[in-house]
Short mmCIF file of C-alpha atoms and ligand atoms in Angstrom, two decimals:
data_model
loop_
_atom_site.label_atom_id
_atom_site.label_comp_id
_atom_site.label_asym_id
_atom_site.label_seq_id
_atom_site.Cartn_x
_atom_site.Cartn_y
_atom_site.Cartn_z
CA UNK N 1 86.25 20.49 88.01
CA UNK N 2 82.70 20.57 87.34
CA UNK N 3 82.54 16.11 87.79
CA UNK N 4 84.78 16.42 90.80
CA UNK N 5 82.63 14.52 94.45
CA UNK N 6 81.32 17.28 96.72
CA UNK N 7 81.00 16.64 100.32
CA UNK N 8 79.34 19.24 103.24
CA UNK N 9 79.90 18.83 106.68
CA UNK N 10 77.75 21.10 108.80
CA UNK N 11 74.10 20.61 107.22
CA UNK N 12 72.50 23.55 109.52
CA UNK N 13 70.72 26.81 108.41
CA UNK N 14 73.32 27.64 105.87
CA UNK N 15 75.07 24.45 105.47
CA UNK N 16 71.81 22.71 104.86
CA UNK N 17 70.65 25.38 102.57
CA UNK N 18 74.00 25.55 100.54
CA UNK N 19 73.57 21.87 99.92
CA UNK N 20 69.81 21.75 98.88
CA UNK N 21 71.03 24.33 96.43
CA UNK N 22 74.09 22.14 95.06
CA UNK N 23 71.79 18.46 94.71
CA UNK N 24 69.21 20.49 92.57
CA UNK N 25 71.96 22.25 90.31
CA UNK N 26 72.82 18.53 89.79
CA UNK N 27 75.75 18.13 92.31
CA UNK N 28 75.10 15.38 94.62
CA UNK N 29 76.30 15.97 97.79
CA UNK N 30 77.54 13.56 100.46
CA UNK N 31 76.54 15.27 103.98
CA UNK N 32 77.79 14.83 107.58
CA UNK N 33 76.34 16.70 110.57
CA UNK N 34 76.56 15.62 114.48
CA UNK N 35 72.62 15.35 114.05
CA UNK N 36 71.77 12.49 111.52
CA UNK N 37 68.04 13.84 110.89
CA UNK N 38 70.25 16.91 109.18
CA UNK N 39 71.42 15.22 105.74
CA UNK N 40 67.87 13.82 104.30
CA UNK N 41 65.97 17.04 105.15
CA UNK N 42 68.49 18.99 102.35
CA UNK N 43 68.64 16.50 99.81
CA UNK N 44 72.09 14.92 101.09
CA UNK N 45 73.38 11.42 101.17
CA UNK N 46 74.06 11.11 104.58
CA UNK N 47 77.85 10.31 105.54
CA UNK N 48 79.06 8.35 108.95
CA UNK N 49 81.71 10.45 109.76
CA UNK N 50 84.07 13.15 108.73
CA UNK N 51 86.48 10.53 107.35
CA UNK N 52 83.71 9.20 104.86
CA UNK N 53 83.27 12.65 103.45
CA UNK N 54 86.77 12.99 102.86
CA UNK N 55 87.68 10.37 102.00
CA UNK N 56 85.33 10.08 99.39
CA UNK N 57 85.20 13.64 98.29
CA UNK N 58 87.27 16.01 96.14
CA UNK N 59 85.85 19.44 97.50
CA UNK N 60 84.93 19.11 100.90
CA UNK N 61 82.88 22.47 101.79
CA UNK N 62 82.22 22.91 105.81
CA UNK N 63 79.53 25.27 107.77
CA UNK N 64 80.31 24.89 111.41
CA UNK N 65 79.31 27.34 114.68
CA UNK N 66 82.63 28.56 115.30
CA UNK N 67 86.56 28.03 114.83
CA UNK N 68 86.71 25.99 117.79
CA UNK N 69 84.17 23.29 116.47
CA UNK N 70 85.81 23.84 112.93
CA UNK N 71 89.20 23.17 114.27
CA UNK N 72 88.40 20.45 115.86
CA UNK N 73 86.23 18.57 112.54
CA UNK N 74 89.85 19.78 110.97
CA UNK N 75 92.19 18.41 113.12
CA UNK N 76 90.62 15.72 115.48
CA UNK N 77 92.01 12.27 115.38
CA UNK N 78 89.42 11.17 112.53
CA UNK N 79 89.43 14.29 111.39
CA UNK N 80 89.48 16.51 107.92
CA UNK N 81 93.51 16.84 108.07
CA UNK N 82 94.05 13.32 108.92
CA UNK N 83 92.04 12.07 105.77
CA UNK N 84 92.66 14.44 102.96
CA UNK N 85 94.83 14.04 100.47
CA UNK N 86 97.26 16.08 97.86
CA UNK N 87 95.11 18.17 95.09
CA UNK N 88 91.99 18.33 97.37
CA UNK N 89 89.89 21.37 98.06
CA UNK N 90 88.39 22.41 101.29
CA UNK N 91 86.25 25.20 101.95
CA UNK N 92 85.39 26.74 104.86
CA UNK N 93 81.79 28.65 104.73
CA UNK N 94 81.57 29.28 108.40
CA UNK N 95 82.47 33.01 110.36
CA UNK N 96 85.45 31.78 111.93
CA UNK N 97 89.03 33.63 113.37
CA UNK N 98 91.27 34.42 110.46
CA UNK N 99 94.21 33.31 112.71
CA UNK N 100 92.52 29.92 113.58
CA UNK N 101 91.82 30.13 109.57
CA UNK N 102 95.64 31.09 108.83
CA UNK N 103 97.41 28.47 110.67
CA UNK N 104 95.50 25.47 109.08
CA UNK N 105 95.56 26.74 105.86
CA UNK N 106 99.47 26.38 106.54
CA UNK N 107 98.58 22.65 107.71
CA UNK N 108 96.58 22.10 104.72
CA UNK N 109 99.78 23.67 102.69
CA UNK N 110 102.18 21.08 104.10
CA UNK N 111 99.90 18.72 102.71
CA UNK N 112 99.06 19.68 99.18
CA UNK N 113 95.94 20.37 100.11
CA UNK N 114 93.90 23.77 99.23
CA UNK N 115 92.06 25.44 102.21
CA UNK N 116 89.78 28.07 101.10
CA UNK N 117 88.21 30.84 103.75
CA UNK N 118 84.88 31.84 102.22
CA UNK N 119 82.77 34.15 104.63
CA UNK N 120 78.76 33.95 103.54
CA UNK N 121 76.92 36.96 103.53
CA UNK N 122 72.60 37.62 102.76
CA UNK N 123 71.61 35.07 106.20
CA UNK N 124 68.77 32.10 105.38
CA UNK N 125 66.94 33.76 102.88
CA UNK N 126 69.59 34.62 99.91
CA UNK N 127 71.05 30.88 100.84
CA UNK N 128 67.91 29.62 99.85
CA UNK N 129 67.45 31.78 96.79
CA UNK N 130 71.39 30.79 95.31
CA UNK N 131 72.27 34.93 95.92
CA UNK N 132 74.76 34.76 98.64
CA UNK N 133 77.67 37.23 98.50
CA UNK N 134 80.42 35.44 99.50
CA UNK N 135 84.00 36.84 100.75
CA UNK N 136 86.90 34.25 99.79
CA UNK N 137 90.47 34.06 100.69
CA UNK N 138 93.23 31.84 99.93
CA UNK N 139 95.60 31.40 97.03
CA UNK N 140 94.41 33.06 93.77
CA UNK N 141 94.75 29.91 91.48
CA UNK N 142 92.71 27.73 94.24
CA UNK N 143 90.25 30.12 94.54
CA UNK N 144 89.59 30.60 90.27
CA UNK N 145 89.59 26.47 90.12
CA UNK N 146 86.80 26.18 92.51
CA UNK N 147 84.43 29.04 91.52
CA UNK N 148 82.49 26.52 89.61
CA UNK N 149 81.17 25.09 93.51
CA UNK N 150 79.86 28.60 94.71
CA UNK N 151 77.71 29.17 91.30
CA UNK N 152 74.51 27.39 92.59
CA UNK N 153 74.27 29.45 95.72
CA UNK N 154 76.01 32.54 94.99
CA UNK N 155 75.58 35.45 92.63
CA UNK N 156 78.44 37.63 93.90
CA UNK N 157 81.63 35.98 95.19
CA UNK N 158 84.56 38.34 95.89
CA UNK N 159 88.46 37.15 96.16
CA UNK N 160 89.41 39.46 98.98
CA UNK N 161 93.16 38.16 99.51
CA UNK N 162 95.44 35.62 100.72
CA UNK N 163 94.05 33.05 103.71
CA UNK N 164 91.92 34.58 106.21
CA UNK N 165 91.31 37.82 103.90
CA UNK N 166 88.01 36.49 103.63
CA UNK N 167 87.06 35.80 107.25
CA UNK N 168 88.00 38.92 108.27
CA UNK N 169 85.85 40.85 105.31
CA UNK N 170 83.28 38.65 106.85
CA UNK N 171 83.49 39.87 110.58
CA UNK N 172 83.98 43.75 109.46
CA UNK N 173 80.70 43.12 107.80
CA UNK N 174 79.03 41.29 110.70
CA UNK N 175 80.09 43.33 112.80
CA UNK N 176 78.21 46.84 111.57
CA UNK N 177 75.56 44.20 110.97
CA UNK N 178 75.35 43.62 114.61
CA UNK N 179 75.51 47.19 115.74
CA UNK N 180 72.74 48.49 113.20
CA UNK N 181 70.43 45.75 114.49
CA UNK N 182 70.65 46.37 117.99
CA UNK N 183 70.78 49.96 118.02
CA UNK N 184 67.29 49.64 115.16
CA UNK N 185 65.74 47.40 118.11
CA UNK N 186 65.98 50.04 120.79
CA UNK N 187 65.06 52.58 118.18
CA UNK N 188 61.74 50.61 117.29
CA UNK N 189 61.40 49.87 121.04
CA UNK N 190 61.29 53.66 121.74
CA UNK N 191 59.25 54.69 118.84
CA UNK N 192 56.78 52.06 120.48
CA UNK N 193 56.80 53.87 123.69
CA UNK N 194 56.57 57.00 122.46
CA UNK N 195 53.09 56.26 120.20
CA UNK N 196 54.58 56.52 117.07
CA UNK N 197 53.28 54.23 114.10
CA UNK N 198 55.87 52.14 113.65
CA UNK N 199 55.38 51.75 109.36
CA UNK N 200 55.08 55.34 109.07
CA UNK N 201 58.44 55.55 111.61
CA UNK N 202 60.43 52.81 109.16
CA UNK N 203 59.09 54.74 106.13
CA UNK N 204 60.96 57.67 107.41
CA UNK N 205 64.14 56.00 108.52
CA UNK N 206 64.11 54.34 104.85
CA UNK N 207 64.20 57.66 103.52
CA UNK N 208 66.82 59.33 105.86
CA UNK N 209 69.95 58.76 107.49
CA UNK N 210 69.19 56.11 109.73
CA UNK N 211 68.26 53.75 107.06
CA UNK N 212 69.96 50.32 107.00
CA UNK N 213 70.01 46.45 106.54
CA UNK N 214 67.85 46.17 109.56
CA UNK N 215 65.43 49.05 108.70
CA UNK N 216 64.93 48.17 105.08
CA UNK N 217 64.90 44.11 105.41
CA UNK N 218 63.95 42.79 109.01
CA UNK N 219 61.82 45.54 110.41
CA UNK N 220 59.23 46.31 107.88
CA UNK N 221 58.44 42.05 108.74
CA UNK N 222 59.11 42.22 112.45
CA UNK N 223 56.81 45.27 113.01
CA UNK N 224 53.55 42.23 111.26
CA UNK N 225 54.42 39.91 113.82
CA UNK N 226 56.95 37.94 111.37
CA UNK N 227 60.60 37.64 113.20
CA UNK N 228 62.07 36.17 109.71
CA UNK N 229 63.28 32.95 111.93
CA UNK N 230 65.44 30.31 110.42
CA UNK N 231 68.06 33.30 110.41
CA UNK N 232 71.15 34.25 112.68
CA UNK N 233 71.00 33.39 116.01
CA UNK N 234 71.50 35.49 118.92
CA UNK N 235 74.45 33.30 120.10
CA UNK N 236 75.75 33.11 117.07
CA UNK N 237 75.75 37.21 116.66
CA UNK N 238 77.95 37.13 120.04
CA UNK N 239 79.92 34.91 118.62
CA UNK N 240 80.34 37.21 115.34
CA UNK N 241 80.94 40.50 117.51
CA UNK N 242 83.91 38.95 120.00
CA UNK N 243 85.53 37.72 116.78
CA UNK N 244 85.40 41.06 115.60
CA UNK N 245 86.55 42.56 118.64
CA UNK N 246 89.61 39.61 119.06
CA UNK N 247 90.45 40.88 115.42
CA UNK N 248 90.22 44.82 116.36
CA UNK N 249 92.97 43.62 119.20
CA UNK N 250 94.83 41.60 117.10
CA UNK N 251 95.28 44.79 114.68
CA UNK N 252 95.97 47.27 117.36
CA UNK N 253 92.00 49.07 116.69
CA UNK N 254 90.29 50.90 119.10
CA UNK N 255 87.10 48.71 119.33
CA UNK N 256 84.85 51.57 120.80
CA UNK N 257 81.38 50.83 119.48
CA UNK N 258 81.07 46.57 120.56
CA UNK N 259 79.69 47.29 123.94
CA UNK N 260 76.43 48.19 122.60
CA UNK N 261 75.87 44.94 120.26
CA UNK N 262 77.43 42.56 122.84
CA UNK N 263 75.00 44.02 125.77
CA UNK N 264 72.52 43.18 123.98
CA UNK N 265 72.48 40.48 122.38
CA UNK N 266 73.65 38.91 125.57
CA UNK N 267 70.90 40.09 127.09
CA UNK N 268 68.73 38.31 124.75
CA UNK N 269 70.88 34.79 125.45
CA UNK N 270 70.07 35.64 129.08
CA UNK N 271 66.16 36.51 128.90
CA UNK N 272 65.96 32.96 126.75
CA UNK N 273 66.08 34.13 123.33
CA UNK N 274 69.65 32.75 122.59
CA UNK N 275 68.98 30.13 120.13
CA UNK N 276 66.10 31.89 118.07
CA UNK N 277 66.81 34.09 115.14
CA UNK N 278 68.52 37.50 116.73
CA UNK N 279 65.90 39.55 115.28
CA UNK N 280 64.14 38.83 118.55
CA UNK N 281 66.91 41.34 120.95
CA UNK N 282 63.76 43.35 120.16
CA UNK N 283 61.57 41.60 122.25
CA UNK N 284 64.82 41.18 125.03
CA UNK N 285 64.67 45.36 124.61
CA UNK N 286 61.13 45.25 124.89
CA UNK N 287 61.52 42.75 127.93
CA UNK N 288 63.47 45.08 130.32
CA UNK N 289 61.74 48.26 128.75
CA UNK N 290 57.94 47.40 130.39
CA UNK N 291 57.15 44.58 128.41
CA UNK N 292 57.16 46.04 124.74
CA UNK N 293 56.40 44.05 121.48
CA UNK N 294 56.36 45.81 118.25
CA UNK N 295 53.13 43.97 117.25
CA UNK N 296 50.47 44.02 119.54
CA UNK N 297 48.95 40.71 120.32
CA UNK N 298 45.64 40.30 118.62
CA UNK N 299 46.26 43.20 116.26
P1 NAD L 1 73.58 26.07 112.63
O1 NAD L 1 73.81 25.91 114.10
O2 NAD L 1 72.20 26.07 112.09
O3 NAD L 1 74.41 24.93 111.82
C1 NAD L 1 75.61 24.37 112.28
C2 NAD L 1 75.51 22.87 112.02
O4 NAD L 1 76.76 22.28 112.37
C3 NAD L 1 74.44 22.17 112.88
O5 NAD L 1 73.57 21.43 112.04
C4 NAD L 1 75.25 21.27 113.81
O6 NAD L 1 74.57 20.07 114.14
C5 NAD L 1 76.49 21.03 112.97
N1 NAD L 1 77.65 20.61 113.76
C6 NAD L 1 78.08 21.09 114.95
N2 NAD L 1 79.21 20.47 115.32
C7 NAD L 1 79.49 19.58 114.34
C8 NAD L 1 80.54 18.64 114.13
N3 NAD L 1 81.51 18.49 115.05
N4 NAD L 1 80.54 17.88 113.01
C9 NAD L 1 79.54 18.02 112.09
N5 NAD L 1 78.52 18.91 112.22
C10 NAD L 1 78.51 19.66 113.34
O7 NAD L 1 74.36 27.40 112.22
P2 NAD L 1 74.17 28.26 110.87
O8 NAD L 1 73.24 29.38 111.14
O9 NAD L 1 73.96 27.33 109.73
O10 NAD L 1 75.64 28.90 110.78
C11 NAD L 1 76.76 28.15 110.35
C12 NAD L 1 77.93 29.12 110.20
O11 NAD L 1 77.58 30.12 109.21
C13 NAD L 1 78.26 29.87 111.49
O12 NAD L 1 79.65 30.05 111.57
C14 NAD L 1 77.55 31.20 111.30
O13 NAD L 1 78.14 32.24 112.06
C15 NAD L 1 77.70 31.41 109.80
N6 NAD L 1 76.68 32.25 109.17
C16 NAD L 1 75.36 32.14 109.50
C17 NAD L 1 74.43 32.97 108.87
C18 NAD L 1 72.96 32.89 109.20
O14 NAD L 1 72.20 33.78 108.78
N7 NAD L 1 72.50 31.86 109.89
C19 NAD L 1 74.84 33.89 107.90
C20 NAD L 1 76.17 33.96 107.57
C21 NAD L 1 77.09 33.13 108.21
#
């Protein structure tokens, strides 16, 4: 219901962005994150713990790192399960394992509780602008009840299946995200090298088979200097990629093409880039490649 308490735990990037977008559709929000400077900065009363947010909440939305740090919020001794309550709704925005995501839905089951998988697709920028696509899974009469939640920062959201359909639409996606971005960075890296002119080379690309997310939406910015930061981290992309890869095992895939993503962007952890946006594996490429950036400095 529209009056129903929302509460977001996990006020980062997206979490934080999600939020600013709920408090000025008129939603206040009551916001935990492990660092308190988190909740004020997107418009958030700030929480004390997980159990005040539940406990005082009817949808309780989450955007955590991974499904480790998600299952413990979930299921630590003060934690989500231990405080919530028949009829409540929680939502899990992060790019987590559908398994992880499968077995506490069935917690949250035993409970009377609805647990929601909703992957988030469009990175900082469509957060900010309310035009996320999101990816949702769970039980169909959950998921039309709570709709009403996504609207302020979402303008395509997609019920893929039962729980964990929409993690795993999530880390397909991610996945060829990944691989197009890495492979573009050694393209761009090359076409440095070579002498090309790197708008006229994306002009081309954007006009022929090799176009994609990374050629049409991060490159034309990265080639001015502008990495897009506040995006994606390189960590996080690794994180993305061996979920993917866990899943392609799970199903019995051949996962043939992960090498390339996971080389690099674990090249870019190790060269120091690991925490910034994961546009920057083109300056890790660059790094081992003679010392390469796209934009010259001073240029
Ligand atoms: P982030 O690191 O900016 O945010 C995570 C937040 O969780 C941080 O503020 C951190 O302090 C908080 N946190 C960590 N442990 C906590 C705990 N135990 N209790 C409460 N808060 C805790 O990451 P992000 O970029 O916002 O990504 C969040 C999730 O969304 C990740 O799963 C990521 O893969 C996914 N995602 C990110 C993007 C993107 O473009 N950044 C896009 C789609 C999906």
């Amino acid at each position: 219901m529209r009056n129903d308490k929302v509460g977001f735990i996990g006020l980062g990037n997206m979490g934080g962005r999600m939020t600013r977008r709920l408090v000025d559709a008129g939603m206040p929000v009551l916001g935990f994150d492990t660092d308190p400077s988190r909740a004020a900065a997107c418009g958030a009363t700030a929480a004390g713990s997980v159990r005040e947010v539940v406990q005082d909440c009817d949808v309780v939305l989450m955007s955590l790192p991974d499904s480790n740090v998600v299952e413990a919020v979930v299921e630590g001794a003060d934690g989500v399960l231990a405080h919530s309550r028949a009829g409540q709704t929680v939502i899990d925005l992060s790019t987590a394992a559908a398994s992880s995501t499968q077995r506490l839905h069935g917690l949250f089951r035993d409970k009377g509780v609805h647990y929601i998988d909703a992957g988030i697709s469009g990175g900082a920028a469509a957060a900010e602008k309310g035009t996320l696509t999101l990816m949702i899974g769970g039980d169909a009469q959950a998921v039309e009840a709570i709709r009403w939640v996504f609207q302020p920062f979402s303008t395509k959201a997609l019920h893929m299946g039962a729980s964990g359909a929409g993690h795993t639409t999530k880390l397909l996606n991610n996945f060829l995200n990944a691989v197009s971005l890495a492979a573009t960075a050694e393209v761009m890296v090359a076409g440095k090298k070579a002498g090309l002119d790197l708008h006229q080379l994306l002009d081309v690309l954007n006009s022929s088979s090799g176009v994609n997310f990374a050629t049409q939406n991060r490159f034309p910015h990265i080639v001015d200097g502008n990495y897009l930061e506040g995006g994606l981290t390189s960590k996080l992309m690794t994180k993305d990629v061996v979920l993917y890869v866990d899943l392609a095992h799970e199903l019995g895939v051949a996962s043939l093409n992960a090498s390339g993503p996971l080389s690099c962007f674990g090249l870019a952890t190790a060269l120091g880039y690991g925490d910034k946006i994961s546009n920057r594996v083109v300056d890790a490429i660059g790094d081992v490649s003679g010392g390469i950036r796209l934009k010259d400095a001073g240029h």
